[in-house]
Each structure stands twice: as C-alpha cells, then as structure tokens.
JSON list of C-alpha atoms in Angstrom, two decimals:
[
{"chain": "R", "resi": 1, "resn": "MET", "atom": "CA", "xyz": [0.00, 0.00, 0.00]},
{"chain": "R", "resi": 2, "resn": "ALA", "atom": "CA", "xyz": [1.35, 3.43, -0.94]},
{"chain": "R", "resi": 3, "resn": "PHE", "atom": "CA", "xyz": [-0.02, 5.16, 2.27]},
{"chain": "R", "resi": 4, "resn": "PHE", "atom": "CA", "xyz": [1.49, 4.94, 2.93]},
{"chain": "R", "resi": 5, "resn": "ARG", "atom": "CA", "xyz": [5.61, 20.54, 21.71]},
{"chain": "R", "resi": 6, "resn": "VAL", "atom": "CA", "xyz": [2.37, 21.80, 21.89]},
{"chain": "R", "resi": 7, "resn": "ALA", "atom": "CA", "xyz": [0.61, 23.50, 24.87]},
{"chain": "R", "resi": 8, "resn": "LEU", "atom": "CA", "xyz": [-2.85, 22.28, 25.76]},
{"chain": "R", "resi": 9, "resn": "THR", "atom": "CA", "xyz": [-5.21, 25.23, 26.17]},
{"chain": "R", "resi": 10, "resn": "ALA", "atom": "CA", "xyz": [-8.61, 23.54, 26.48]},
{"chain": "R", "resi": 11, "resn": "ILE", "atom": "CA", "xyz": [-10.41, 20.25, 26.00]},
{"chain": "R", "resi": 12, "resn": "VAL", "atom": "CA", "xyz": [-13.52, 20.48, 23.89]},
{"chain": "R", "resi": 13, "resn": "LEU", "atom": "CA", "xyz": [-16.23, 17.91, 23.16]},
{"chain": "R", "resi": 14, "resn": "VAL", "atom": "CA", "xyz": [-18.21, 18.14, 19.95]},
{"chain": "R", "resi": 15, "resn": "ALA", "atom": "CA", "xyz": [-21.16, 15.74, 19.70]},
{"chain": "R", "resi": 16, "resn": "LEU", "atom": "CA", "xyz": [-22.94, 14.99, 16.43]},
{"chain": "R", "resi": 17, "resn": "ILE", "atom": "CA", "xyz": [-26.28, 13.39, 17.26]},
{"chain": "R", "resi": 18, "resn": "ALA", "atom": "CA", "xyz": [-27.73, 11.63, 14.26]},
{"chain": "R", "resi": 19, "resn": "SER", "atom": "CA", "xyz": [-31.35, 11.47, 15.36]},
{"chain": "R", "resi": 20, "resn": "SER", "atom": "CA", "xyz": [-32.27, 14.71, 17.12]},
{"chain": "R", "resi": 21, "resn": "PRO", "atom": "CA", "xyz": [-30.83, 17.29, 19.54]},
{"chain": "R", "resi": 22, "resn": "SER", "atom": "CA", "xyz": [-32.88, 15.71, 22.32]},
{"chain": "R", "resi": 23, "resn": "ALA", "atom": "CA", "xyz": [-31.08, 12.36, 21.90]},
{"chain": "R", "resi": 24, "resn": "ALA", "atom": "CA", "xyz": [-28.13, 13.46, 24.06]},
{"chain": "R", "resi": 25, "resn": "PRO", "atom": "CA", "xyz": [-25.72, 10.75, 25.19]},
{"chain": "R", "resi": 26, "resn": "ASP", "atom": "CA", "xyz": [-25.71, 9.74, 28.83]},
{"chain": "R", "resi": 27, "resn": "PHE", "atom": "CA", "xyz": [-22.20, 9.90, 30.24]},
{"chain": "R", "resi": 28, "resn": "SER", "atom": "CA", "xyz": [-21.10, 8.42, 33.56]},
{"chain": "R", "resi": 29, "resn": "SER", "atom": "CA", "xyz": [-18.91, 10.34, 36.00]},
{"chain": "R", "resi": 30, "resn": "TRP", "atom": "CA", "xyz": [-15.15, 10.26, 35.48]},
{"chain": "R", "resi": 31, "resn": "SER", "atom": "CA", "xyz": [-12.99, 8.90, 38.26]},
{"chain": "R", "resi": 32, "resn": "ALA", "atom": "CA", "xyz": [-10.16, 11.00, 39.67]},
{"chain": "R", "resi": 33, "resn": "PRO", "atom": "CA", "xyz": [-6.99, 10.82, 37.55]},
{"chain": "R", "resi": 34, "resn": "VAL", "atom": "CA", "xyz": [-4.34, 8.38, 38.76]},
{"chain": "R", "resi": 35, "resn": "ASN", "atom": "CA", "xyz": [-0.66, 8.83, 38.02]},
{"chain": "R", "resi": 36, "resn": "LEU", "atom": "CA", "xyz": [0.75, 5.72, 36.39]},
{"chain": "R", "resi": 37, "resn": "GLY", "atom": "CA", "xyz": [3.74, 5.86, 38.69]},
{"chain": "R", "resi": 38, "resn": "PRO", "atom": "CA", "xyz": [7.51, 5.61, 38.36]},
{"chain": "R", "resi": 39, "resn": "THR", "atom": "CA", "xyz": [7.42, 2.54, 36.14]},
{"chain": "R", "resi": 40, "resn": "ILE", "atom": "CA", "xyz": [5.89, 4.62, 33.33]},
{"chain": "R", "resi": 41, "resn": "ASN", "atom": "CA", "xyz": [6.88, 8.14, 34.35]},
{"chain": "R", "resi": 42, "resn": "SER", "atom": "CA", "xyz": [10.37, 9.48, 34.86]},
{"chain": "R", "resi": 43, "resn": "THR", "atom": "CA", "xyz": [12.06, 12.80, 35.68]},
{"chain": "R", "resi": 44, "resn": "PHE", "atom": "CA", "xyz": [11.93, 13.47, 31.93]},
{"chain": "R", "resi": 45, "resn": "ALA", "atom": "CA", "xyz": [8.90, 14.36, 29.80]},
{"chain": "R", "resi": 46, "resn": "GLU", "atom": "CA", "xyz": [6.38, 11.64, 28.98]},
{"chain": "R", "resi": 47, "resn": "ALA", "atom": "CA", "xyz": [3.36, 12.49, 26.81]},
{"chain": "R", "resi": 48, "resn": "GLY", "atom": "CA", "xyz": [1.14, 11.52, 23.89]},
{"chain": "R", "resi": 49, "resn": "PRO", "atom": "CA", "xyz": [-0.20, 8.17, 25.18]},
{"chain": "R", "resi": 50, "resn": "ALA", "atom": "CA", "xyz": [-2.05, 5.65, 23.03]},
{"chain": "R", "resi": 51, "resn": "ILE", "atom": "CA", "xyz": [-3.41, 2.40, 24.45]},
{"chain": "R", "resi": 52, "resn": "SER", "atom": "CA", "xyz": [-4.30, -0.79, 22.60]},
{"chain": "R", "resi": 53, "resn": "LYS", "atom": "CA", "xyz": [-7.93, -1.99, 22.48]},
{"chain": "R", "resi": 54, "resn": "ASP", "atom": "CA", "xyz": [-7.21, -4.84, 24.87]},
{"chain": "R", "resi": 55, "resn": "GLY", "atom": "CA", "xyz": [-5.62, -2.40, 27.34]},
{"chain": "R", "resi": 56, "resn": "LEU", "atom": "CA", "xyz": [-2.38, -4.35, 27.49]},
{"chain": "R", "resi": 57, "resn": "SER", "atom": "CA", "xyz": [0.01, -2.13, 25.49]},
{"chain": "R", "resi": 58, "resn": "LEU", "atom": "CA", "xyz": [0.65, 1.54, 26.24]},
{"chain": "R", "resi": 59, "resn": "TYR", "atom": "CA", "xyz": [2.58, 3.64, 23.72]},
{"chain": "R", "resi": 60, "resn": "PHE", "atom": "CA", "xyz": [3.94, 7.11, 24.54]},
{"chain": "R", "resi": 61, "resn": "HIS", "atom": "CA", "xyz": [6.78, 9.44, 23.69]},
{"chain": "R", "resi": 62, "resn": "SER", "atom": "CA", "xyz": [9.50, 10.37, 26.14]},
{"chain": "R", "resi": 63, "resn": "GLU", "atom": "CA", "xyz": [12.71, 12.40, 26.43]},
{"chain": "R", "resi": 64, "resn": "ARG", "atom": "CA", "xyz": [14.25, 9.83, 28.80]},
{"chain": "R", "resi": 65, "resn": "PRO", "atom": "CA", "xyz": [17.79, 8.55, 28.17]},
{"chain": "R", "resi": 66, "resn": "GLY", "atom": "CA", "xyz": [18.21, 5.44, 26.06]},
{"chain": "R", "resi": 67, "resn": "GLY", "atom": "CA", "xyz": [16.43, 6.71, 22.97]},
{"chain": "R", "resi": 68, "resn": "GLU", "atom": "CA", "xyz": [17.60, 7.76, 19.54]},
{"chain": "R", "resi": 69, "resn": "GLY", "atom": "CA", "xyz": [16.93, 11.49, 19.77]},
{"chain": "R", "resi": 70, "resn": "SER", "atom": "CA", "xyz": [14.83, 14.35, 21.15]},
{"chain": "R", "resi": 71, "resn": "THR", "atom": "CA", "xyz": [11.66, 12.36, 21.93]},
{"chain": "R", "resi": 72, "resn": "ASP", "atom": "CA", "xyz": [11.16, 8.72, 21.01]},
{"chain": "R", "resi": 73, "resn": "PHE", "atom": "CA", "xyz": [8.37, 6.16, 21.28]},
{"chain": "R", "resi": 74, "resn": "TRP", "atom": "CA", "xyz": [8.33, 3.58, 24.06]},
{"chain": "R", "resi": 75, "resn": "VAL", "atom": "CA", "xyz": [5.86, 0.83, 24.90]},
{"chain": "R", "resi": 76, "resn": "SER", "atom": "CA", "xyz": [4.88, -0.69, 28.22]},
{"chain": "R", "resi": 77, "resn": "GLN", "atom": "CA", "xyz": [2.97, -3.96, 28.46]},
{"chain": "R", "resi": 78, "resn": "ARG", "atom": "CA", "xyz": [1.00, -5.78, 31.14]},
{"chain": "R", "resi": 79, "resn": "ALA", "atom": "CA", "xyz": [-0.33, -9.32, 31.40]},
{"chain": "R", "resi": 80, "resn": "SER", "atom": "CA", "xyz": [-3.93, -8.27, 32.14]},
{"chain": "R", "resi": 81, "resn": "GLU", "atom": "CA", "xyz": [-5.93, -5.14, 32.89]},
{"chain": "R", "resi": 82, "resn": "ASP", "atom": "CA", "xyz": [-5.44, -5.84, 36.61]},
{"chain": "R", "resi": 83, "resn": "ALA", "atom": "CA", "xyz": [-1.69, -6.44, 36.31]},
{"chain": "R", "resi": 84, "resn": "PRO", "atom": "CA", "xyz": [0.94, -3.71, 36.83]},
{"chain": "R", "resi": 85, "resn": "TRP", "atom": "CA", "xyz": [2.61, -2.05, 33.86]},
{"chain": "R", "resi": 86, "resn": "GLU", "atom": "CA", "xyz": [6.04, -3.39, 33.00]},
{"chain": "R", "resi": 87, "resn": "ALA", "atom": "CA", "xyz": [9.12, -1.27, 32.37]},
{"chain": "R", "resi": 88, "resn": "PRO", "atom": "CA", "xyz": [8.81, 0.62, 29.04]},
{"chain": "R", "resi": 89, "resn": "VAL", "atom": "CA", "xyz": [10.85, -0.63, 26.11]},
{"chain": "R", "resi": 90, "resn": "HIS", "atom": "CA", "xyz": [12.16, 1.54, 23.27]},
{"chain": "R", "resi": 91, "resn": "LEU", "atom": "CA", "xyz": [10.35, 0.80, 19.99]},
{"chain": "R", "resi": 92, "resn": "GLY", "atom": "CA", "xyz": [13.57, 0.73, 17.99]},
{"chain": "R", "resi": 93, "resn": "GLU", "atom": "CA", "xyz": [14.91, 2.25, 14.81]},
{"chain": "R", "resi": 94, "resn": "ALA", "atom": "CA", "xyz": [11.99, 1.28, 12.57]},
{"chain": "R", "resi": 95, "resn": "ILE", "atom": "CA", "xyz": [9.97, 4.00, 14.34]},
{"chain": "R", "resi": 96, "resn": "ASN", "atom": "CA", "xyz": [12.50, 6.20, 16.13]},
{"chain": "R", "resi": 97, "resn": "THR", "atom": "CA", "xyz": [15.25, 8.44, 14.72]},
{"chain": "R", "resi": 98, "resn": "PRO", "atom": "CA", "xyz": [17.71, 11.02, 16.10]},
{"chain": "R", "resi": 99, "resn": "PHE", "atom": "CA", "xyz": [14.92, 13.54, 15.45]},
{"chain": "R", "resi": 100, "resn": "THR", "atom": "CA", "xyz": [11.57, 14.06, 17.19]},
{"chain": "R", "resi": 101, "resn": "GLU", "atom": "CA", "xyz": [8.87, 11.39, 17.20]},
{"chain": "R", "resi": 102, "resn": "ALA", "atom": "CA", "xyz": [5.72, 12.27, 19.15]},
{"chain": "R", "resi": 103, "resn": "VAL", "atom": "CA", "xyz": [1.95, 11.84, 19.60]},
{"chain": "R", "resi": 104, "resn": "ALA", "atom": "CA", "xyz": [1.21, 8.21, 18.78]},
{"chain": "R", "resi": 105, "resn": "ALA", "atom": "CA", "xyz": [-2.22, 7.20, 17.43]},
{"chain": "R", "resi": 106, "resn": "LEU", "atom": "CA", "xyz": [-3.26, 3.62, 16.62]},
{"chain": "R", "resi": 107, "resn": "SER", "atom": "CA", "xyz": [-5.73, 2.77, 13.89]},
{"chain": "R", "resi": 108, "resn": "ARG", "atom": "CA", "xyz": [-8.79, 0.92, 15.21]},
{"chain": "R", "resi": 109, "resn": "ASP", "atom": "CA", "xyz": [-7.60, -2.36, 13.66]},
{"chain": "R", "resi": 110, "resn": "GLU", "atom": "CA", "xyz": [-4.19, -1.67, 15.26]},
{"chain": "R", "resi": 111, "resn": "HIS", "atom": "CA", "xyz": [-2.24, -2.44, 12.10]},
{"chain": "R", "resi": 112, "resn": "TRP", "atom": "CA", "xyz": [-1.18, 1.21, 11.70]},
{"chain": "R", "resi": 113, "resn": "LEU", "atom": "CA", "xyz": [0.63, 3.60, 14.02]},
{"chain": "R", "resi": 114, "resn": "PHE", "atom": "CA", "xyz": [0.35, 7.28, 13.05]},
{"chain": "R", "resi": 115, "resn": "PHE", "atom": "CA", "xyz": [2.63, 9.90, 14.58]},
{"chain": "R", "resi": 116, "resn": "THR", "atom": "CA", "xyz": [4.38, 13.25, 14.18]},
{"chain": "R", "resi": 117, "resn": "SER", "atom": "CA", "xyz": [8.05, 13.68, 13.30]},
{"chain": "R", "resi": 118, "resn": "ASP", "atom": "CA", "xyz": [10.45, 16.35, 12.07]},
{"chain": "R", "resi": 119, "resn": "ARG", "atom": "CA", "xyz": [12.85, 13.80, 10.58]},
{"chain": "R", "resi": 120, "resn": "PRO", "atom": "CA", "xyz": [14.38, 14.40, 7.13]},
{"chain": "R", "resi": 121, "resn": "GLY", "atom": "CA", "xyz": [12.39, 13.32, 4.10]},
{"chain": "R", "resi": 122, "resn": "GLY", "atom": "CA", "xyz": [9.29, 15.32, 4.92]},
{"chain": "R", "resi": 123, "resn": "PHE", "atom": "CA", "xyz": [7.75, 18.51, 3.57]},
{"chain": "R", "resi": 124, "resn": "GLY", "atom": "CA", "xyz": [8.97, 20.85, 6.33]},
{"chain": "R", "resi": 125, "resn": "GLY", "atom": "CA", "xyz": [8.21, 21.55, 9.98]},
{"chain": "R", "resi": 126, "resn": "ASN", "atom": "CA", "xyz": [6.51, 18.57, 11.57]},
{"chain": "R", "resi": 127, "resn": "ASP", "atom": "CA", "xyz": [4.98, 15.98, 9.27]},
{"chain": "R", "resi": 128, "resn": "ILE", "atom": "CA", "xyz": [2.68, 13.03, 9.83]},
{"chain": "R", "resi": 129, "resn": "TRP", "atom": "CA", "xyz": [4.14, 9.57, 9.31]},
{"chain": "R", "resi": 130, "resn": "ALA", "atom": "CA", "xyz": [2.77, 6.05, 9.64]},
{"chain": "R", "resi": 131, "resn": "SER", "atom": "CA", "xyz": [4.12, 2.57, 10.27]},
{"chain": "R", "resi": 132, "resn": "TYR", "atom": "CA", "xyz": [2.42, -0.77, 9.53]},
{"chain": "R", "resi": 133, "resn": "ARG", "atom": "CA", "xyz": [2.61, -4.08, 11.37]},
{"chain": "R", "resi": 134, "resn": "GLN", "atom": "CA", "xyz": [1.26, -7.46, 10.33]},
{"chain": "R", "resi": 135, "resn": "HIS", "atom": "CA", "xyz": [0.86, -8.90, 13.83]},
{"chain": "R", "resi": 136, "resn": "THR", "atom": "CA", "xyz": [-1.36, -6.65, 15.95]},
{"chain": "R", "resi": 137, "resn": "HIS", "atom": "CA", "xyz": [-0.37, -8.22, 19.27]},
{"chain": "R", "resi": 138, "resn": "ASP", "atom": "CA", "xyz": [3.35, -7.74, 18.66]},
{"chain": "R", "resi": 139, "resn": "PRO", "atom": "CA", "xyz": [4.40, -4.21, 19.70]},
{"chain": "R", "resi": 140, "resn": "PHE", "atom": "CA", "xyz": [7.77, -4.67, 18.00]},
{"chain": "R", "resi": 141, "resn": "ASP", "atom": "CA", "xyz": [6.53, -5.74, 14.56]},
{"chain": "R", "resi": 142, "resn": "TRP", "atom": "CA", "xyz": [6.39, -2.16, 13.22]},
{"chain": "R", "resi": 143, "resn": "GLN", "atom": "CA", "xyz": [7.88, -1.66, 9.77]},
{"chain": "R", "resi": 144, "resn": "PRO", "atom": "CA", "xyz": [9.91, 1.42, 8.74]},
{"chain": "R", "resi": 145, "resn": "ALA", "atom": "CA", "xyz": [7.67, 4.49, 8.82]},
{"chain": "R", "resi": 146, "resn": "VAL", "atom": "CA", "xyz": [6.54, 6.30, 5.66]},
{"chain": "R", "resi": 147, "resn": "ASN", "atom": "CA", "xyz": [5.61, 9.94, 5.14]},
{"chain": "R", "resi": 148, "resn": "LEU", "atom": "CA", "xyz": [1.90, 10.33, 4.32]},
{"chain": "R", "resi": 149, "resn": "GLY", "atom": "CA", "xyz": [2.61, 12.64, 1.43]},
{"chain": "R", "resi": 150, "resn": "GLY", "atom": "CA", "xyz": [1.70, 16.10, 0.17]},
{"chain": "R", "resi": 151, "resn": "GLY", "atom": "CA", "xyz": [-2.03, 15.59, 0.58]},
{"chain": "R", "resi": 152, "resn": "VAL", "atom": "CA", "xyz": [-1.61, 15.51, 4.35]},
{"chain": "R", "resi": 153, "resn": "ASN", "atom": "CA", "xyz": [1.67, 17.31, 4.92]},
{"chain": "R", "resi": 154, "resn": "SER", "atom": "CA", "xyz": [2.81, 20.85, 4.14]},
{"chain": "R", "resi": 155, "resn": "ALA", "atom": "CA", "xyz": [5.84, 23.09, 4.72]},
{"chain": "R", "resi": 156, "resn": "PHE", "atom": "CA", "xyz": [4.24, 24.07, 8.04]},
{"chain": "R", "resi": 157, "resn": "ILE", "atom": "CA", "xyz": [3.38, 22.20, 11.25]},
{"chain": "R", "resi": 158, "resn": "ASP", "atom": "CA", "xyz": [1.17, 19.15, 10.63]},
{"chain": "R", "resi": 159, "resn": "SER", "atom": "CA", "xyz": [0.66, 17.10, 13.76]},
{"chain": "R", "resi": 160, "resn": "ALA", "atom": "CA", "xyz": [-1.43, 14.93, 16.08]},
{"chain": "R", "resi": 161, "resn": "PRO", "atom": "CA", "xyz": [-3.15, 12.51, 13.65]},
{"chain": "R", "resi": 162, "resn": "SER", "atom": "CA", "xyz": [-6.38, 10.67, 14.46]},
{"chain": "R", "resi": 163, "resn": "TYR", "atom": "CA", "xyz": [-7.48, 7.98, 12.00]},
{"chain": "R", "resi": 164, "resn": "PHE", "atom": "CA", "xyz": [-11.18, 7.27, 11.42]},
{"chain": "R", "resi": 165, "resn": "ALA", "atom": "CA", "xyz": [-11.73, 3.94, 9.67]},
{"chain": "R", "resi": 166, "resn": "ASN", "atom": "CA", "xyz": [-15.30, 4.86, 8.62]},
{"chain": "R", "resi": 167, "resn": "ASP", "atom": "CA", "xyz": [-16.54, 1.29, 8.81]},
{"chain": "R", "resi": 168, "resn": "ASP", "atom": "CA", "xyz": [-19.99, 2.24, 7.49]},
{"chain": "R", "resi": 169, "resn": "GLY", "atom": "CA", "xyz": [-18.65, 2.31, 3.95]},
{"chain": "R", "resi": 170, "resn": "GLY", "atom": "CA", "xyz": [-17.28, 5.80, 3.47]},
{"chain": "R", "resi": 171, "resn": "ALA", "atom": "CA", "xyz": [-13.66, 6.64, 2.80]},
{"chain": "R", "resi": 172, "resn": "PRO", "atom": "CA", "xyz": [-11.33, 6.43, 5.82]},
{"chain": "R", "resi": 173, "resn": "GLN", "atom": "CA", "xyz": [-10.36, 9.86, 7.09]},
{"chain": "R", "resi": 174, "resn": "LEU", "atom": "CA", "xyz": [-7.34, 11.30, 8.87]},
{"chain": "R", "resi": 175, "resn": "PHE", "atom": "CA", "xyz": [-7.92, 14.27, 11.20]},
{"chain": "R", "resi": 176, "resn": "PHE", "atom": "CA", "xyz": [-4.99, 16.40, 12.42]},
{"chain": "R", "resi": 177, "resn": "HIS", "atom": "CA", "xyz": [-4.03, 19.96, 13.26]},
{"chain": "R", "resi": 178, "resn": "SER", "atom": "CA", "xyz": [-1.99, 22.22, 11.03]},
{"chain": "R", "resi": 179, "resn": "ALA", "atom": "CA", "xyz": [-0.48, 25.73, 11.03]},
{"chain": "R", "resi": 180, "resn": "ARG", "atom": "CA", "xyz": [-0.60, 26.00, 7.23]},
{"chain": "R", "resi": 181, "resn": "PRO", "atom": "CA", "xyz": [-1.89, 29.21, 5.58]},
{"chain": "R", "resi": 182, "resn": "GLY", "atom": "CA", "xyz": [-5.59, 29.35, 4.77]},
{"chain": "R", "resi": 183, "resn": "GLY", "atom": "CA", "xyz": [-6.84, 28.45, 8.22]},
{"chain": "R", "resi": 184, "resn": "ILE", "atom": "CA", "xyz": [-8.78, 30.52, 10.72]},
{"chain": "R", "resi": 185, "resn": "GLY", "atom": "CA", "xyz": [-6.37, 30.64, 13.66]},
{"chain": "R", "resi": 186, "resn": "GLY", "atom": "CA", "xyz": [-2.93, 29.65, 14.89]},
{"chain": "R", "resi": 187, "resn": "THR", "atom": "CA", "xyz": [-3.51, 25.95, 14.31]},
{"chain": "R", "resi": 188, "resn": "ASP", "atom": "CA", "xyz": [-6.74, 24.48, 12.94]},
{"chain": "R", "resi": 189, "resn": "ILE", "atom": "CA", "xyz": [-8.29, 21.07, 12.36]},
{"chain": "R", "resi": 190, "resn": "TYR", "atom": "CA", "xyz": [-7.91, 19.50, 8.92]},
{"chain": "R", "resi": 191, "resn": "MET", "atom": "CA", "xyz": [-9.11, 16.25, 7.35]},
{"chain": "R", "resi": 192, "resn": "SER", "atom": "CA", "xyz": [-7.74, 14.14, 4.51]},
{"chain": "R", "resi": 193, "resn": "GLU", "atom": "CA", "xyz": [-9.55, 11.16, 2.95]},
{"chain": "R", "resi": 194, "resn": "LEU", "atom": "CA", "xyz": [-7.82, 7.92, 2.00]},
{"chain": "R", "resi": 195, "resn": "PHE", "atom": "CA", "xyz": [-8.16, 7.19, -1.71]},
{"chain": "R", "resi": 196, "resn": "PRO", "atom": "CA", "xyz": [-8.75, 3.64, -3.03]},
{"chain": "R", "resi": 197, "resn": "ASN", "atom": "CA", "xyz": [-5.16, 3.59, -4.34]},
{"chain": "R", "resi": 198, "resn": "GLY", "atom": "CA", "xyz": [-3.82, 3.90, -0.79]},
{"chain": "R", "resi": 199, "resn": "THR", "atom": "CA", "xyz": [-2.80, 7.56, -0.90]},
{"chain": "R", "resi": 200, "resn": "PHE", "atom": "CA", "xyz": [-4.30, 10.42, 1.07]},
{"chain": "R", "resi": 201, "resn": "GLY", "atom": "CA", "xyz": [-6.07, 13.21, -0.79]},
{"chain": "R", "resi": 202, "resn": "PRO", "atom": "CA", "xyz": [-5.68, 16.97, -0.33]},
{"chain": "R", "resi": 203, "resn": "ALA", "atom": "CA", "xyz": [-6.40, 18.03, 3.23]},
{"chain": "R", "resi": 204, "resn": "SER", "atom": "CA", "xyz": [-9.37, 20.34, 3.78]},
{"chain": "R", "resi": 205, "resn": "LEU", "atom": "CA", "xyz": [-10.03, 22.70, 6.67]},
{"chain": "R", "resi": 206, "resn": "VAL", "atom": "CA", "xyz": [-12.78, 21.53, 9.04]},
{"chain": "R", "resi": 207, "resn": "ALA", "atom": "CA", "xyz": [-14.24, 24.98, 9.61]},
{"chain": "R", "resi": 208, "resn": "GLU", "atom": "CA", "xyz": [-16.82, 23.77, 12.15]},
{"chain": "R", "resi": 209, "resn": "LEU", "atom": "CA", "xyz": [-14.01, 22.69, 14.47]},
{"chain": "R", "resi": 210, "resn": "SER", "atom": "CA", "xyz": [-11.68, 25.63, 13.86]},
{"chain": "R", "resi": 211, "resn": "SER", "atom": "CA", "xyz": [-11.60, 29.19, 15.23]},
{"chain": "R", "resi": 212, "resn": "PRO", "atom": "CA", "xyz": [-9.32, 32.26, 15.49]},
{"chain": "R", "resi": 213, "resn": "GLY", "atom": "CA", "xyz": [-7.84, 30.54, 18.55]},
{"chain": "R", "resi": 214, "resn": "ILE", "atom": "CA", "xyz": [-5.74, 27.38, 18.65]},
{"chain": "R", "resi": 215, "resn": "GLU", "atom": "CA", "xyz": [-7.21, 23.94, 17.96]},
{"chain": "R", "resi": 216, "resn": "GLN", "atom": "CA", "xyz": [-4.95, 20.94, 18.44]},
{"chain": "R", "resi": 217, "resn": "HIS", "atom": "CA", "xyz": [-4.77, 17.18, 18.78]},
{"chain": "R", "resi": 218, "resn": "PRO", "atom": "CA", "xyz": [-8.16, 15.94, 17.56]},
{"chain": "R", "resi": 219, "resn": "SER", "atom": "CA", "xyz": [-9.26, 12.48, 18.69]},
{"chain": "R", "resi": 220, "resn": "ILE", "atom": "CA", "xyz": [-12.28, 11.04, 16.92]},
{"chain": "R", "resi": 221, "resn": "ARG", "atom": "CA", "xyz": [-14.50, 8.32, 18.35]},
{"chain": "R", "resi": 222, "resn": "PHE", "atom": "CA", "xyz": [-14.56, 5.00, 16.49]},
{"chain": "R", "resi": 223, "resn": "ASP", "atom": "CA", "xyz": [-18.11, 5.63, 15.16]},
{"chain": "R", "resi": 224, "resn": "GLY", "atom": "CA", "xyz": [-17.33, 9.16, 14.02]},
{"chain": "R", "resi": 225, "resn": "LEU", "atom": "CA", "xyz": [-20.03, 10.83, 16.11]},
{"chain": "R", "resi": 226, "resn": "GLU", "atom": "CA", "xyz": [-17.79, 12.67, 18.59]},
{"chain": "R", "resi": 227, "resn": "ILE", "atom": "CA", "xyz": [-14.42, 14.36, 18.38]},
{"chain": "R", "resi": 228, "resn": "PHE", "atom": "CA", "xyz": [-12.32, 15.69, 21.25]},
{"chain": "R", "resi": 229, "resn": "PHE", "atom": "CA", "xyz": [-9.60, 18.33, 20.79]}
]
C-alpha cells in the first residue's frame, strides 16, 4: 500500500447526534486521575499516550535517556488489565530516529501507528508519518515508517493525527491539526480522505471545528459521532 511541543489550552467535546438534539448521550462520572507511577513516568517528559484496544500495550513518547533522539516512542505492556505495567521498552529504529517522534495514534484495527516527526524526508516543519505491522499483538513488529505525502503534509506544522476507519462504507479519514496558511487561527483542524489507491487526498479545513484561537490534537470516536480536541 502506498499510504502509505504543543501547549494544551482547552479540552472540547463536539457531539454529532444523528437522530435529534434531544437524543443526548448519557455519560457516567469520570474517576479522579491516577498517576501511572515511576514505572511509566520518569524525571523526563512523557506524553502523547495511546493504548491498545485490549488495554495491554501503552505507547507514549519520552525524552528519557536510552532513545535515539529528542523524543522517542516507548511501549509498556501488562499481562492483564489488573496487572501492573512493566518497564517501558524503546520501539527501535523502525519507528525512532535522532529527530523528534511524538503523539502516537493507533488505527482501530491496530495495524497502523500514526505519529508526528520532524525527521528528514518530509515537507517541512513537523509531518505526519505512519508505520504498519502485520501482527497486531506484537508491539515490535512495526515496519519502517513512511511519510503520508503532500495531501496531508505541508511546509508548516502538521501534527497529532487521528485515523477514522469509517466502517460504514465511506472513505477512511485522517484528522490532524496544522499551522498552514488558509486556516482561521494559529492551528486548525484538517481532514484528509484515503483514496482507493492507498494515498491520502488533499487536506481540507474543518471549519466547524476551527476558530481564530488554537485547535490541536483531535481524537475522533470510532463511530465518528464525537471528536475531542
């Protein structure tokens, strides 16, 4: 297939209710946040977590020693959801470089890992890259990452991808934020559709999600009805 450090200012929920405005979802209360402890966290920066569907693999980027460069990807595993997290392991040179790798996002089928990097071979600034693996339960099966091309990436900051598989029959979509010209604010939300030939089409501004302020790091729900940013 051919496909193939940002400050958080606010968290926003956008709900698209298919039936009627009165059909609001019923959310339970969130528990208090719990620090994952010194096994996961260090005296260096850890951020951009992504967890597997079975809850047994946790990917994140870190500036800790032992990596290839500025920030690299690491993965921690556990035997069950009740078991403690094991010591994180560096994902290796197929994913990491001496440059910055950050903000991991798994596709719903977990074959693809999308992320941001400023490594050479891109279009400028930060670009979005992706790596494929055949075996979805092997966190070290990732193949060398590829740049997602000029449909997604620009000479400006393009970052924080969120892949929507669109299982109802539409084209898969990649949401991300970008500082490219033509937006409404500092960084805005953009979307690119995956073509049948495996390449991503030209990214378009999602005006409904963008403003004169800063919008960053979209995360779309698996059914496409909600997006957090």
